[in-house]
Amino acid sequence: MASSVRSQVLSLYHLLMKEKLYVYIDNLCVFIQDVYLVQDAFRANQSVEDPKTVEQLLN
């Protein structure tokens, strides 16, 4: 189960990064700022191990 959750989280992270690139294709400064926000949010929650909390964060 842990690998399933890990793959879901990584998939979500990559999807967010890909979508940010499409949204901010013409504005590199805003893109970089937004990427940092996403990275910080994922780093802040990387130690979460409780399945219910992880599910809450994914939704």
mmCIF file of C-alpha atoms in Angstrom:
data_model
loop_
_atom_site.group_PDB
_atom_site.id
_atom_site.type_symbol
_atom_site.label_atom_id
_atom_site.label_comp_id
_atom_site.label_asym_id
_atom_site.label_seq_id
_atom_site.Cartn_x
_atom_site.Cartn_y
_atom_site.Cartn_z
ATOM 1 C CA MET A 1 0.000 0.000 0.000
ATOM 2 C CA ALA A 2 2.824 2.407 0.782
ATOM 3 C CA SER A 3 4.226 2.158 -2.734
ATOM 4 C CA SER A 4 0.767 2.853 -4.134
ATOM 5 C CA VAL A 5 0.453 6.034 -2.089
ATOM 6 C CA ARG A 6 4.001 7.037 -3.005
ATOM 7 C CA SER A 7 3.276 6.583 -6.700
ATOM 8 C CA GLN A 8 0.056 8.601 -6.366
ATOM 9 C CA VAL A 9 1.894 11.458 -4.661
ATOM 10 C CA LEU A 10 4.716 11.458 -7.203
ATOM 11 C CA SER A 11 2.217 11.332 -10.038
ATOM 12 C CA LEU A 12 0.348 14.303 -8.581
ATOM 13 C CA TYR A 13 3.609 16.228 -8.147
ATOM 14 C CA HIS A 14 4.664 15.635 -11.753
ATOM 15 C CA LEU A 15 1.196 16.517 -13.024
ATOM 16 C CA LEU A 16 1.234 19.798 -11.083
ATOM 17 C CA MET A 17 4.655 20.707 -12.440
ATOM 18 C CA LYS A 18 3.602 19.894 -15.989
ATOM 19 C CA GLU A 19 0.406 21.945 -15.688
ATOM 20 C CA LYS A 20 2.284 24.893 -14.199
ATOM 21 C CA LEU A 21 4.573 24.893 -17.212
ATOM 22 C CA TYR A 22 1.606 25.084 -19.601
ATOM 23 C CA VAL A 23 -0.154 27.798 -17.606
ATOM 24 C CA TYR A 24 2.894 30.032 -17.215
ATOM 25 C CA ILE A 25 4.655 29.313 -20.509
ATOM 26 C CA ASP A 26 4.934 33.043 -21.276
ATOM 27 C CA ASN A 27 5.811 34.245 -17.785
ATOM 28 C CA LEU A 28 8.920 32.537 -16.454
ATOM 29 C CA CYS A 29 9.128 34.538 -13.215
ATOM 30 C CA VAL A 30 5.622 33.563 -12.117
ATOM 31 C CA PHE A 31 6.295 29.959 -13.153
ATOM 32 C CA ILE A 32 9.407 29.782 -10.973
ATOM 33 C CA GLN A 33 7.606 31.303 -7.985
ATOM 34 C CA ASP A 34 4.734 28.854 -8.356
ATOM 35 C CA VAL A 35 7.106 25.896 -8.673
ATOM 36 C CA TYR A 36 8.754 26.919 -5.402
ATOM 37 C CA LEU A 37 5.342 27.053 -3.713
ATOM 38 C CA VAL A 38 4.469 23.547 -4.900
ATOM 39 C CA GLN A 39 7.874 22.188 -3.866
ATOM 40 C CA ASP A 40 7.594 23.774 -0.434
ATOM 41 C CA ALA A 41 4.123 22.307 0.090
ATOM 42 C CA PHE A 42 5.295 18.823 -0.848
ATOM 43 C CA ARG A 43 8.422 19.112 1.316
ATOM 44 C CA ALA A 44 6.389 20.315 4.295
ATOM 45 C CA ASN A 45 4.277 17.159 4.126
ATOM 46 C CA GLN A 46 6.878 14.590 3.107
ATOM 47 C CA SER A 47 7.070 13.114 6.615
ATOM 48 C CA VAL A 48 3.325 12.409 6.823
ATOM 49 C CA GLU A 49 2.790 8.665 7.191
ATOM 50 C CA ASP A 50 -0.769 8.382 8.500
ATOM 51 C CA PRO A 51 -2.899 6.972 5.643
ATOM 52 C CA LYS A 52 -5.921 9.120 6.533
ATOM 53 C CA THR A 53 -3.843 12.294 6.563
ATOM 54 C CA VAL A 54 -2.196 11.380 3.263
ATOM 55 C CA GLU A 55 -5.607 10.731 1.716
ATOM 56 C CA GLN A 56 -6.801 14.102 3.012
ATOM 57 C CA LEU A 57 -3.790 15.853 1.505
ATOM 58 C CA LEU A 58 -4.304 14.138 -1.844
ATOM 59 C CA ASN A 59 -7.908 15.321 -2.046
#
